[in-house]
Tab-separated table of C-alpha atoms in Angstrom:
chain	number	residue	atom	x	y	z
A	3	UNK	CA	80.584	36.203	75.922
A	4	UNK	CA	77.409	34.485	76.838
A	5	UNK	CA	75.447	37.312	74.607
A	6	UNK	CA	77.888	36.339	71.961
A	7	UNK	CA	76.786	33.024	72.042
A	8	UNK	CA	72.942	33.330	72.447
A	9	UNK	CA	73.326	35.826	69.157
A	10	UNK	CA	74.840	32.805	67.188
A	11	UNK	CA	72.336	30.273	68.159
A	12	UNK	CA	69.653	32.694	66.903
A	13	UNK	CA	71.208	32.857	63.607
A	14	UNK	CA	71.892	29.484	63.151
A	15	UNK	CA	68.279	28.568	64.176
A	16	UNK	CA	67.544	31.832	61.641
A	17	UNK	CA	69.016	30.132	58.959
A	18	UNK	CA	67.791	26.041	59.561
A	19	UNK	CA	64.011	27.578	59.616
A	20	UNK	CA	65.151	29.661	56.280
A	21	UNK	CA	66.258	26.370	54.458
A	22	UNK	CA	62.939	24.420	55.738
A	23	UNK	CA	61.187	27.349	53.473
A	24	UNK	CA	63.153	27.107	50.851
A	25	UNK	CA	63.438	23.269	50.000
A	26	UNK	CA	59.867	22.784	49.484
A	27	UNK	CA	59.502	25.772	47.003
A	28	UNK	CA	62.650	24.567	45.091
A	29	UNK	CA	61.292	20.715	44.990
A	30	UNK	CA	57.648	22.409	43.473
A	31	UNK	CA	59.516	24.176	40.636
A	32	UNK	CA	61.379	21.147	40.006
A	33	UNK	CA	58.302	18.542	39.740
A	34	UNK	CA	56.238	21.814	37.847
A	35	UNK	CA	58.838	21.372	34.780
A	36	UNK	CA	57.641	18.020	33.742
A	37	UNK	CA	53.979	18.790	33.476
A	38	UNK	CA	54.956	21.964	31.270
A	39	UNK	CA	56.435	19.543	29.156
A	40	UNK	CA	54.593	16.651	28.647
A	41	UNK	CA	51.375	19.211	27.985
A	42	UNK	CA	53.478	20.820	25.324
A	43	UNK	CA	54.697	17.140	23.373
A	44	UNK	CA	50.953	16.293	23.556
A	45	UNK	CA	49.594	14.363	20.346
A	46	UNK	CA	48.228	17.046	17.573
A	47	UNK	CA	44.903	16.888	15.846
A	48	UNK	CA	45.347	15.230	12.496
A	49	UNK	CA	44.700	16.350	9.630
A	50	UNK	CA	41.173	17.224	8.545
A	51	UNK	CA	40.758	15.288	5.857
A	52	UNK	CA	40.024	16.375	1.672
A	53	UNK	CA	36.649	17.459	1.528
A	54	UNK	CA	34.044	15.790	-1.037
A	55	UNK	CA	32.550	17.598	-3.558
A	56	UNK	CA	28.887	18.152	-3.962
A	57	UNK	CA	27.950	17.170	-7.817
A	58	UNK	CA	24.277	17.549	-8.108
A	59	UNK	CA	21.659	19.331	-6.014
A	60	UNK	CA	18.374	18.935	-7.605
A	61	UNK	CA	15.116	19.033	-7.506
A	62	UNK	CA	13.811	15.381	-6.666
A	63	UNK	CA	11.478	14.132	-9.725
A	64	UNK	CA	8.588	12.695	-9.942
A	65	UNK	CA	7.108	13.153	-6.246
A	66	UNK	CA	4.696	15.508	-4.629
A	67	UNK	CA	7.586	18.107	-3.775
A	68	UNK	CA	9.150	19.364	-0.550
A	69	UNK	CA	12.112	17.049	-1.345
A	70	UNK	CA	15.841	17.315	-2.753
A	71	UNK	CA	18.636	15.122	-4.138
A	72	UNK	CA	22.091	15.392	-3.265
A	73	UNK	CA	25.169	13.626	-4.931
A	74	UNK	CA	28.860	14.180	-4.274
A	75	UNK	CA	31.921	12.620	-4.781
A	76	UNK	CA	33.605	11.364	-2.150
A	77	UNK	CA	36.807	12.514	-0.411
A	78	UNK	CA	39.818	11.043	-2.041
A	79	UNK	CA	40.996	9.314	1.222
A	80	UNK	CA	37.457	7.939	1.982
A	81	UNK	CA	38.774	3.848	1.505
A	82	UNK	CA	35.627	2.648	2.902
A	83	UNK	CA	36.927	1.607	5.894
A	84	UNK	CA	35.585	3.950	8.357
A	85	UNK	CA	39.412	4.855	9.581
A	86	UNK	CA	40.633	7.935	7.817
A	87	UNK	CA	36.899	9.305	6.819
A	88	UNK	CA	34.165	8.887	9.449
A	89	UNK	CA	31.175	9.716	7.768
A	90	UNK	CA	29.467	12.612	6.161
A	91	UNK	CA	27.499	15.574	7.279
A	92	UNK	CA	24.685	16.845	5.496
A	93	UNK	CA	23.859	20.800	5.931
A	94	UNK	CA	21.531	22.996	4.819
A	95	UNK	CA	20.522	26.619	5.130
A	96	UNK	CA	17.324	28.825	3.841
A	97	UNK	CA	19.168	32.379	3.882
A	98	UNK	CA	18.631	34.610	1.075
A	99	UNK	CA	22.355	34.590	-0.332
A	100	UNK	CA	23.268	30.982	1.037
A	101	UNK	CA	25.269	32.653	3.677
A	102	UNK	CA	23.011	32.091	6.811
A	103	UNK	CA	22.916	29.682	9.295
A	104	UNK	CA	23.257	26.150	8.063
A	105	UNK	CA	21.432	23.253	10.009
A	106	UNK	CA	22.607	19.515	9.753
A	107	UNK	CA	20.008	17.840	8.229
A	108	UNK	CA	21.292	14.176	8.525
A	109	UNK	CA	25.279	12.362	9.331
A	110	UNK	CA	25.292	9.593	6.749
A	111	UNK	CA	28.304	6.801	6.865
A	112	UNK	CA	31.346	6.724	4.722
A	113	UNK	CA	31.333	5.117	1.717
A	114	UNK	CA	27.726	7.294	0.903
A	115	UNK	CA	26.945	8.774	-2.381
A	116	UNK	CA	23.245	9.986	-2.672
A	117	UNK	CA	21.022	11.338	0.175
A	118	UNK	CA	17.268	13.162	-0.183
A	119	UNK	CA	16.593	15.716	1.780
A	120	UNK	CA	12.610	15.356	2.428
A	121	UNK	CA	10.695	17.261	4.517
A	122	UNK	CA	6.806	18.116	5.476
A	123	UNK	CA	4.545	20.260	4.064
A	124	UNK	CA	3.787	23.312	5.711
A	125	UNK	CA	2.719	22.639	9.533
A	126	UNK	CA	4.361	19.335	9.348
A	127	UNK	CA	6.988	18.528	12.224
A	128	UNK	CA	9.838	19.447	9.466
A	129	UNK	CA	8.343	22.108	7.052
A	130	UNK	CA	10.195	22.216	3.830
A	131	UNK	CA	7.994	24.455	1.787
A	132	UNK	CA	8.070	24.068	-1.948
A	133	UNK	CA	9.153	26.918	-3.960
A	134	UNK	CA	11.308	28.148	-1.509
A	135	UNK	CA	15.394	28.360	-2.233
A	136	UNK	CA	17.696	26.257	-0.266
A	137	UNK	CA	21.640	26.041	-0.236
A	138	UNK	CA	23.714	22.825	0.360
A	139	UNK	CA	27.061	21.810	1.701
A	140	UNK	CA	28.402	18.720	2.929
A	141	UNK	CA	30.993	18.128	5.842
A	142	UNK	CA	34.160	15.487	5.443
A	143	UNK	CA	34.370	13.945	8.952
A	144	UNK	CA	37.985	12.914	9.900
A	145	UNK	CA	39.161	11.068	12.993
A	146	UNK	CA	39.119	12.939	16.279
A	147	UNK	CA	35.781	15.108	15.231
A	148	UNK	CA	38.468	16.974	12.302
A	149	UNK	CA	35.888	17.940	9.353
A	150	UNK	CA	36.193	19.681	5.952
A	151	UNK	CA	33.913	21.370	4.296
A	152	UNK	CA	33.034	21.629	0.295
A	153	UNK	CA	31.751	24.521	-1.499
A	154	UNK	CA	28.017	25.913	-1.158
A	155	UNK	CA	25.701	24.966	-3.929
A	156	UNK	CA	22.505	26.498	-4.583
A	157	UNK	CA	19.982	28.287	-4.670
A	158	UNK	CA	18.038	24.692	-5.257
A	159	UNK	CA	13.751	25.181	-5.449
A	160	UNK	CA	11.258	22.244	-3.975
A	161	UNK	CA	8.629	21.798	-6.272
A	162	UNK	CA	6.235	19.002	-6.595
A	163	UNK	CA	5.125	17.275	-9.915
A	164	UNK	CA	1.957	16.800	-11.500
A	165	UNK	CA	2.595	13.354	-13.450
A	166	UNK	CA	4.941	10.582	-12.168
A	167	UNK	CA	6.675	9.937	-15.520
A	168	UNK	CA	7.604	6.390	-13.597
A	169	UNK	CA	4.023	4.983	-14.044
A	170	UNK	CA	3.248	5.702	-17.378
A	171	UNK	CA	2.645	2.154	-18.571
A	172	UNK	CA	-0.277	1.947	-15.597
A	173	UNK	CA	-1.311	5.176	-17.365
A	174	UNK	CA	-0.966	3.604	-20.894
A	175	UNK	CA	-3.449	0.628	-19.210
A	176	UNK	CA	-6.085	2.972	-18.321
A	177	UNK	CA	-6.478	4.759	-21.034
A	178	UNK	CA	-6.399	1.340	-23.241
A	179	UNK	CA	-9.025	-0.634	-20.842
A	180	UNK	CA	-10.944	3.155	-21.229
A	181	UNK	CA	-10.981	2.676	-24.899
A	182	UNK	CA	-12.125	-0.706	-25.033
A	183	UNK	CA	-14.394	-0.128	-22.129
A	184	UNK	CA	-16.577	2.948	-24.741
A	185	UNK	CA	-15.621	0.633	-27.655
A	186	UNK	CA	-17.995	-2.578	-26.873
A	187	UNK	CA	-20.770	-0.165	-24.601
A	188	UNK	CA	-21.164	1.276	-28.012
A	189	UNK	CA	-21.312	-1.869	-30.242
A	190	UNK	CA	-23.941	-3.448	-27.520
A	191	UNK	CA	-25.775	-0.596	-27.481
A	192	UNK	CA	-26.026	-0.527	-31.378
A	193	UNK	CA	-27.682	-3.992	-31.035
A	194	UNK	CA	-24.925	-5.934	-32.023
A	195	UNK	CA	-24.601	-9.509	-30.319
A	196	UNK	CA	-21.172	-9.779	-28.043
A	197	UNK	CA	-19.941	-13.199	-27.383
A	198	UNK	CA	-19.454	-14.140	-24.223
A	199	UNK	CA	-17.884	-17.700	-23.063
A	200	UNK	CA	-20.287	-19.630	-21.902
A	201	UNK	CA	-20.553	-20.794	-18.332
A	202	UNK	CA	-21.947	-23.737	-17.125
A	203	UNK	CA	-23.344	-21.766	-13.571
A	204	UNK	CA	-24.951	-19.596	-16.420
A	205	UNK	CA	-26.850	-22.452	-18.636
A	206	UNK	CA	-28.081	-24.243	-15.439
A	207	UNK	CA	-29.840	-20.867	-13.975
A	208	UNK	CA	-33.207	-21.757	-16.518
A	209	UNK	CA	-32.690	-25.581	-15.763
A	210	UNK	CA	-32.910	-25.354	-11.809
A	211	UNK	CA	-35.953	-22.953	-12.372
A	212	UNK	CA	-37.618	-25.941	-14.765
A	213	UNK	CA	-36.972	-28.300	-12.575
A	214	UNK	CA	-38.610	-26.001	-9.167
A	215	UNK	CA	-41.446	-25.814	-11.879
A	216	UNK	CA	-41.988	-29.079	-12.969
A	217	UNK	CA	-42.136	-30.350	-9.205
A	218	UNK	CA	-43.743	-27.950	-7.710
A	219	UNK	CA	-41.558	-26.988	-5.333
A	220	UNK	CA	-39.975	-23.391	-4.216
A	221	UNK	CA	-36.979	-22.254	-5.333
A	222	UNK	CA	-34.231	-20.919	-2.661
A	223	UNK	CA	-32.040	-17.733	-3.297
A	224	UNK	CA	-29.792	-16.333	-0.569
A	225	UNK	CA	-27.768	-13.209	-1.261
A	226	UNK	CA	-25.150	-14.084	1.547
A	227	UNK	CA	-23.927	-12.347	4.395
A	228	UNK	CA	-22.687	-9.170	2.729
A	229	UNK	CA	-24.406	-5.495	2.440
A	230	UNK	CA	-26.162	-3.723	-0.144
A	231	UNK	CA	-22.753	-2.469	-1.278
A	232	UNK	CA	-20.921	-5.625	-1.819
A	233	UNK	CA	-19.726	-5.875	-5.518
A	234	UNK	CA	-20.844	-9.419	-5.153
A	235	UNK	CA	-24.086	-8.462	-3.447
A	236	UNK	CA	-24.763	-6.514	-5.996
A	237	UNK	CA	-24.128	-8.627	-9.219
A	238	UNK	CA	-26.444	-11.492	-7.173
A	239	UNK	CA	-29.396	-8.547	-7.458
A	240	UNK	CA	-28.923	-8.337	-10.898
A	241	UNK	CA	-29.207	-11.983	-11.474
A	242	UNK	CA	-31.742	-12.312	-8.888
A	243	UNK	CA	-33.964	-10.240	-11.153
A	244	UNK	CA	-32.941	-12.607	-13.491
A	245	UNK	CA	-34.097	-15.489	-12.000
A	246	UNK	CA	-37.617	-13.661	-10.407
A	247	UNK	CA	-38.519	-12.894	-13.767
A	248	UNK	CA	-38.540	-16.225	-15.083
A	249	UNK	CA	-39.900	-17.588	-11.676
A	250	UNK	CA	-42.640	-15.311	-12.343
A	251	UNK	CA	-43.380	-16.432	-15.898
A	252	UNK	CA	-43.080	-20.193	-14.829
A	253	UNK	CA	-45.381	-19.695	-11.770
A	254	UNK	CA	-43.151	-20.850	-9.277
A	255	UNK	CA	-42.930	-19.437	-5.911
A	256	UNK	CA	-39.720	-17.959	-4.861
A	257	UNK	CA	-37.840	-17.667	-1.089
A	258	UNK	CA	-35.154	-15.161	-0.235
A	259	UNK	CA	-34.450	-15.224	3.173
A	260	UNK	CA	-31.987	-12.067	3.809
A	261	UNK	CA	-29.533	-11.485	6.394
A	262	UNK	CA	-29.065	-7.667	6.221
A	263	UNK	CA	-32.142	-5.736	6.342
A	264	UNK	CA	-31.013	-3.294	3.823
A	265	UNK	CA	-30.544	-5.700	1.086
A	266	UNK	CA	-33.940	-7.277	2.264
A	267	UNK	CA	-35.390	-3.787	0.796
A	268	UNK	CA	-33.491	-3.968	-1.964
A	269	UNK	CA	-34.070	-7.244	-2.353
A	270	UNK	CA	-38.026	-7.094	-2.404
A	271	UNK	CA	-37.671	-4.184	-4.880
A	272	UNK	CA	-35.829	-6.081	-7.120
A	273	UNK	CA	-38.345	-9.220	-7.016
A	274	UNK	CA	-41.141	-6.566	-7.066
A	275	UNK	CA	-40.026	-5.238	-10.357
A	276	UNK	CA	-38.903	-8.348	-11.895
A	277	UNK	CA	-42.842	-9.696	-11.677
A	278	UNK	CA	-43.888	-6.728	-12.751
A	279	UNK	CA	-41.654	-7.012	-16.085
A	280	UNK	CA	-42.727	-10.248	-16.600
A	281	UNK	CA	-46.761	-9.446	-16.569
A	282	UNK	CA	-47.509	-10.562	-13.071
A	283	UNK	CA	-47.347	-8.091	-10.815
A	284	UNK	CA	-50.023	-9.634	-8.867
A	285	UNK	CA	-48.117	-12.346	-8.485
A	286	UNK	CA	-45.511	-11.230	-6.275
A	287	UNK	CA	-45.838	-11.750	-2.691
A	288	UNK	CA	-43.992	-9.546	-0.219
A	289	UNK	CA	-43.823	-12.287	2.246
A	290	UNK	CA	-41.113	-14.032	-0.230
A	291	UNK	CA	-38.427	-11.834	0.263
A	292	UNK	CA	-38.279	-11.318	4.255
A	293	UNK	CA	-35.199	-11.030	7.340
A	294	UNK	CA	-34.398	-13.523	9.123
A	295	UNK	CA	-31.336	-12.451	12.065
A	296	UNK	CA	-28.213	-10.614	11.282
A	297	UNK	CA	-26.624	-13.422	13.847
A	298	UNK	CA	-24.476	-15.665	11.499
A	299	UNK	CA	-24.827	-19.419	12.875
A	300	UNK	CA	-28.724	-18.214	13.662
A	301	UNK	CA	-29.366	-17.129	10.403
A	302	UNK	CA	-27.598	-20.519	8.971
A	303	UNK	CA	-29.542	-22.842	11.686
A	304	UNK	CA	-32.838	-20.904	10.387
A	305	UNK	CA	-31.993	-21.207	6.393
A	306	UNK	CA	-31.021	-24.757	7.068
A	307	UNK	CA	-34.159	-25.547	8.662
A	308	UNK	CA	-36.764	-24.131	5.887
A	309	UNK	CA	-34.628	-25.959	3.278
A	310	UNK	CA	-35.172	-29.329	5.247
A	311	UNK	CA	-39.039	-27.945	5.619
A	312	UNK	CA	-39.972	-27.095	2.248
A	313	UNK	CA	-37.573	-29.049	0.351
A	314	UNK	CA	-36.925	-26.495	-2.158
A	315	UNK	CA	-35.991	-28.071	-5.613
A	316	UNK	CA	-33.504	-25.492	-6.485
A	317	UNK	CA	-30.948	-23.985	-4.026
A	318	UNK	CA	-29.022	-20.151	-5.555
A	319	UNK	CA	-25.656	-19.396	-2.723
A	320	UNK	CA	-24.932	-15.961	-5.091
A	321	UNK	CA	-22.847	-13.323	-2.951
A	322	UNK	CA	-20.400	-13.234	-0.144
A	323	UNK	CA	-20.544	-16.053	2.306
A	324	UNK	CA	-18.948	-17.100	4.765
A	325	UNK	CA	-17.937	-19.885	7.341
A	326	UNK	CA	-21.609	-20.627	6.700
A	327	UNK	CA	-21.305	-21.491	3.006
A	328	UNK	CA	-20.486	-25.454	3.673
A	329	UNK	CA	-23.297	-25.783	6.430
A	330	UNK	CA	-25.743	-24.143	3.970
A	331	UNK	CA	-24.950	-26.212	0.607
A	332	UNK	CA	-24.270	-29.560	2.843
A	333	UNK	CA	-27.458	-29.081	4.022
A	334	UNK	CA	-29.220	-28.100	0.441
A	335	UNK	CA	-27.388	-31.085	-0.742
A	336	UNK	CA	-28.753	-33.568	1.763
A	337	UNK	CA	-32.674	-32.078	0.962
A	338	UNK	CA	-32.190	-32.876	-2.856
A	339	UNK	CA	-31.935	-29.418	-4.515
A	340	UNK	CA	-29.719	-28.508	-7.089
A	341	UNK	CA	-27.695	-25.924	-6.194
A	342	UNK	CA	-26.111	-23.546	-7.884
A	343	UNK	CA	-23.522	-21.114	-6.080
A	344	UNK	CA	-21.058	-18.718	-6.926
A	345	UNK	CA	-18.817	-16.395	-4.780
A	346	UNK	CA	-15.297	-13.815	-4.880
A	347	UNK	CA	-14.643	-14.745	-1.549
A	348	UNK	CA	-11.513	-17.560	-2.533
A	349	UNK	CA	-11.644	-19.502	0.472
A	350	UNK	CA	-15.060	-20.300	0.384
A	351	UNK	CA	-15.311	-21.641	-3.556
A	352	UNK	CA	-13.656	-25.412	-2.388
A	353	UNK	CA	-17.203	-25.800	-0.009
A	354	UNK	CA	-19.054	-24.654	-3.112
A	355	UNK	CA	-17.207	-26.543	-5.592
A	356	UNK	CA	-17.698	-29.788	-3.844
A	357	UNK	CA	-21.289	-29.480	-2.160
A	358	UNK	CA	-22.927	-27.697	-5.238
A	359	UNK	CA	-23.629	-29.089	-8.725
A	360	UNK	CA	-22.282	-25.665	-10.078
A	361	UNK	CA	-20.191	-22.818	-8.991
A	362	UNK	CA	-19.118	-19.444	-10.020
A	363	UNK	CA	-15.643	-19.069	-9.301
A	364	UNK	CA	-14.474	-15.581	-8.609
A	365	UNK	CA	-15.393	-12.754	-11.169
A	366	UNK	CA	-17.677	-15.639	-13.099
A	367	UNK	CA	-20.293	-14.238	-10.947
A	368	UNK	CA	-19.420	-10.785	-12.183
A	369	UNK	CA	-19.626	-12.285	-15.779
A	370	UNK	CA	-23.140	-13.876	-14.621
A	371	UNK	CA	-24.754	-10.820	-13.710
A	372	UNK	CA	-23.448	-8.674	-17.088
A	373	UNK	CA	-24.713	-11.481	-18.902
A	374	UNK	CA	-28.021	-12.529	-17.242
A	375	UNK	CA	-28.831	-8.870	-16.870
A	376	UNK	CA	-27.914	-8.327	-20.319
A	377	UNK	CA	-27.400	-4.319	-19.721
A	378	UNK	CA	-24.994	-2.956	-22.670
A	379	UNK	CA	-22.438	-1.405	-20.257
A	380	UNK	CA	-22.150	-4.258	-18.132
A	381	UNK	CA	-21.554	-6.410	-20.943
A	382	UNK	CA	-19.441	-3.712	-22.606
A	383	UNK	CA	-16.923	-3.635	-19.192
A	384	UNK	CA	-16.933	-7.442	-19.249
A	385	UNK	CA	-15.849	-7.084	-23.197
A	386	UNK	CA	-13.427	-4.814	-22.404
A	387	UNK	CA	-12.313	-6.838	-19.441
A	388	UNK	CA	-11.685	-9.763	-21.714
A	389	UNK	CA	-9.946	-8.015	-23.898
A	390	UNK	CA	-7.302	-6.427	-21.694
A	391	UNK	CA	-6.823	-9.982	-20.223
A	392	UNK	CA	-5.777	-11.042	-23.354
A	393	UNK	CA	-3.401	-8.081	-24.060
A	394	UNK	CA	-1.957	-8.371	-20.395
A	395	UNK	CA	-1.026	-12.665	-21.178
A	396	UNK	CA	0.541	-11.266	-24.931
A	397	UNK	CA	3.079	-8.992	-22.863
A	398	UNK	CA	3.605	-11.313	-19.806
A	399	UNK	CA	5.062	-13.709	-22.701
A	400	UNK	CA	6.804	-11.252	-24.745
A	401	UNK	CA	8.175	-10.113	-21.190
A	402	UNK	CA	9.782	-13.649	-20.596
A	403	UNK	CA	11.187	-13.579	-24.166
A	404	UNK	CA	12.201	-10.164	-23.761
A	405	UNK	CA	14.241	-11.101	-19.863
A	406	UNK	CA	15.430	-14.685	-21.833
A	407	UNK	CA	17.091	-13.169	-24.742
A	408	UNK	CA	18.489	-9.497	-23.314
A	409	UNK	CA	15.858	-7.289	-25.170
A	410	UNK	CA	16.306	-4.825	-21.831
A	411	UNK	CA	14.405	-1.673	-24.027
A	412	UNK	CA	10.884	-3.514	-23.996
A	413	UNK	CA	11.458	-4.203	-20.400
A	414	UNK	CA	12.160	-0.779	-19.356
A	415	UNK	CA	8.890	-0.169	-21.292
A	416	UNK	CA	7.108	-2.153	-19.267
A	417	UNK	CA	8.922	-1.295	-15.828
A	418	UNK	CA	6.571	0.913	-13.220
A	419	UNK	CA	8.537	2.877	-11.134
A	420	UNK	CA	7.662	4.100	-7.586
C-alpha cells in the first residue's frame, strides 16, 4: 500500500513539472503569431513613378568643349510639388555600346528641365575629354527612394568651338574700328589735314611756354607717379617732346623732376632729342631732367619746394597722379604759374579742375599727345576713335527706339551673348 502511494505522488509530481514545460512553450507560439502578422500587413513601396523622357542630348554650343546639354520632359505626375516626384537623377556612362557602368553625374530638383553636364579638360579633377562618346539617362525619383528610369540616348561627342556665334556684334566692332583705324592712318599719311576738336589744354600748351619766355622764368613738367609703361605716362612723353622742342626754340630752361628712375631715362632721352630737332642740341642740359625719391609725400614736399624756389611761370601735371595731385597744383597755384594738367585717373581730375587753369579730362590727354605729336597713326586711331564714338551714340538711340516701339529683330542684333 504505502509503495502504491509513493508511485502516485511521483506521477502526479511527473505530470505538474510536465505542465510547467509546457505552458511557457504554448504562451511563445501564441505571442509569435502576431509578429508574423503585422510583418506580413506591413505598408508596400509605392509605385515608382512614370519616368521622364530625355528630348535632346547635344553637344553644348558655342564654348570651349568638354560640355553637354540635356533636356527632357518631365514625368507626367511631376506637379511641382516635391510630393509624388522627388527630384531627378542625372547619369552618365563612357562604354563603347552605352551599356557600361553609368555614374550619377548630378540629382537636380523636381520641376527641372535643362542641365549641362561640364567637365575638365584632361588632368582636371573631372576629365571629360572632347571627342569622346558619352550615353545619357535620367532617373524619376518617387517617394520612399522608388525611381524610374528613361531610355539611353547617345552616343553624344564633346567638342569645343572655334567662334562664339553669341559675340558676333563685338566681332562686327572690331573689324569696323579696324577699318576706320587703316582708313584715316592712310589719309594722314597721304598728307591730308584731319580735324581734330580743339581743346583748350591743347591751345594753352604754346601760351604757358610764351609766358615762361617772356619772364624769364623755368617752366615745370612732372610726368606723375606712374612707370614708363603707363598709357598716360606715355602720351605725357609724347607731349613732353612737344613742349621741349618749343622750350628749346624759345630759349627757356626746362625742369622735370621724375619720380621713377626709369622714366627719368626716358625722360632725358626724350628732352635730349627734342633739342636736338629743334637745332640746339647744345642747349640741352642733362641736369634738367633728374630723380628726385620714389617716396610719394617726399617727392611732393621736394616738387613743392623748387616750385616755391624758382617760381616757375608755367606748371605741366601730365600723367598719373595721385593723392599728391591737389598738394602739387595748390601749391603751383599759390607760386603764380599757370598750370596746365591733365590725367585718366577720374578721381583725381576735380583737384585739377579746380586748382589748374586747364585740365585734360580723361582720354583728352590721349587726344593731346596724337595731336601735339602729330604722328599719322596716332592721329589716325584718334580718327578712328571718333568715329566709332559716333556710330556707338547712333545705335544706343536707335536701341531705345528699337526697346520703345517692339522692333525686338534689331535688338537681338545688337544682343552679346555669353
Amino acid at each position: 500500500m504505502r509503495d502504491y502511494l509513493l508511485s502516485r505522488h511521483l506521477l502526479l509530481l511527473t505530470v505538474i513539472f510536465g505542465l510547467f514545460l509546457v505552458c511557457p512553450l504554448m504562451a511563445q507560439t501564441e505571442d509569435a503569431e502576431p509578429m508574423d502578422t503585422a510583418a506580413a500587413e506591413a505598408e508596400p513601396l509605392p509605385e515608382p513613378p512614370p519616368p521622364a523622357k530625355l528630348t535632346s542630348v547635344e553637344d553644348s554650343p558655342n564654348d570651349h568643349g568638354h560640355s553637354v546639354d540635356l533636356s527632357w520632359e518631365l514625368s507626367p505626375i511631376d506637379d511641382g510639388s516635391g510630393n509624388v516626384v522627388m527630384g531627378y537623377e542625372i547619369w552618365r556612362a563612357e562604354a563603347a555600346d552605352g551599356r557600361g557602368e553609368f555614374k550619377m553625374r548630378r540629382r537636380l530638383p523636381y520641376g527641372v528641365t535643362f542641365f549641362s553636364d561640364r567637365g575638365d579638360k584632361p588632368g582636371g579633377p573631372d576629365p571629360m575629354p572632347n571627342g569622346k562618346e558619352y550615353w545619357y539617362k535620367i532617373r524619376t525619383i518617387g517617394p520612399q527612394g522608388v525611381y524610374s528610369e528613361s531610355a539611353v540616348v547617345g552616343p553624344v561627342v564633346p567638342e569645343g568651338e572655334w567662334f562664339h556665334t553669341g559675340k558676333t556684334p563685338v566681332a562686327v566692332a572690331v573689324v569696323v574700328f579696324f577699318f576706320f583705324t587703316v582708313y584715316f592712318i592712310f589719309v594722314a599719311r597721304s598728307g591730308k589735314e584731319l580735324y581734330v576738336r580743339p581743346l583748350s589744354g591743347i591751345s594753352a600748351v604754346d601760351e604757358a611756354i610764351g609766358r615762361a619766355t617772356e619772364m624769364g622764368k623755368p617752366i615745370m613738367y612732372v610726368l606723375g607717379l606712374g612707370t614708363a609703361s603707363d598709357i598716360a605716362t606715355i602720351c605725357s612723353f609724347t607731349i613732353l617732346s612737344r613742349v621741349s622742342k618749343k622750350v628749346a626754340m624759345h630759349q627757356s630752361s626746362l625742369m622735370v623732376p621724375c619720380y621713377d628712375p626709369i622714366v627719368m631715362t626716358v625722360a632725358q632721352e626724350v628732352v635730349k632729342n627734342a633739342y636736338t630737332e629743334a637745332g640746339r642740341p647744345d642747349s640741352y642740359e642733362e641736369d634738367s631732367v633728374f630723380f628726385v625719391t620714389q617716396s610719394q609725400f617726399a617727392y611732393v614736399a621736394a616738387v613743392n619746394g623748387m616750385m616755391l624756389r624758382e617760381r616757375p611761370a608755367s606748371n605741366f601735371y601730365l600723367g598719373m597722379f595721385h593723392a599728391e595731385s591737389l598738394l602739387l597744383a595748390e601749391t603751383g597755384s599759390l607760386a603764380g604759374s599757370i598750370q596746365i594738367s591733365g590725367t585718366d585717373q577720374v578721381a583725381q581730375l576735380p583737384f585739377f579742375i579746380v586748382a589748374c587753369d586747364y585740365t585734360l579730362i580723361g582720354e583728352e590727354l590721349y587726344a593731346a599727345s596724337a595731336y601735339l605729336s602729330g604722328e599719322p597713326t596716332l592721329l589716325g586711331s584718334l580718327k578712328a576713335e571718333d568715329w566709332g564714338k559716333g556710330i556707338f551714340i547712333a545705335l544706343v538711340i536707335v536701341g531705345v527706339v528699337a526697346a520703345t516701339t517692339g522692333w525686338q529683330q534689331f535688338i537681338d542684333w545688337l544682343t552679346v551673348r555669353l
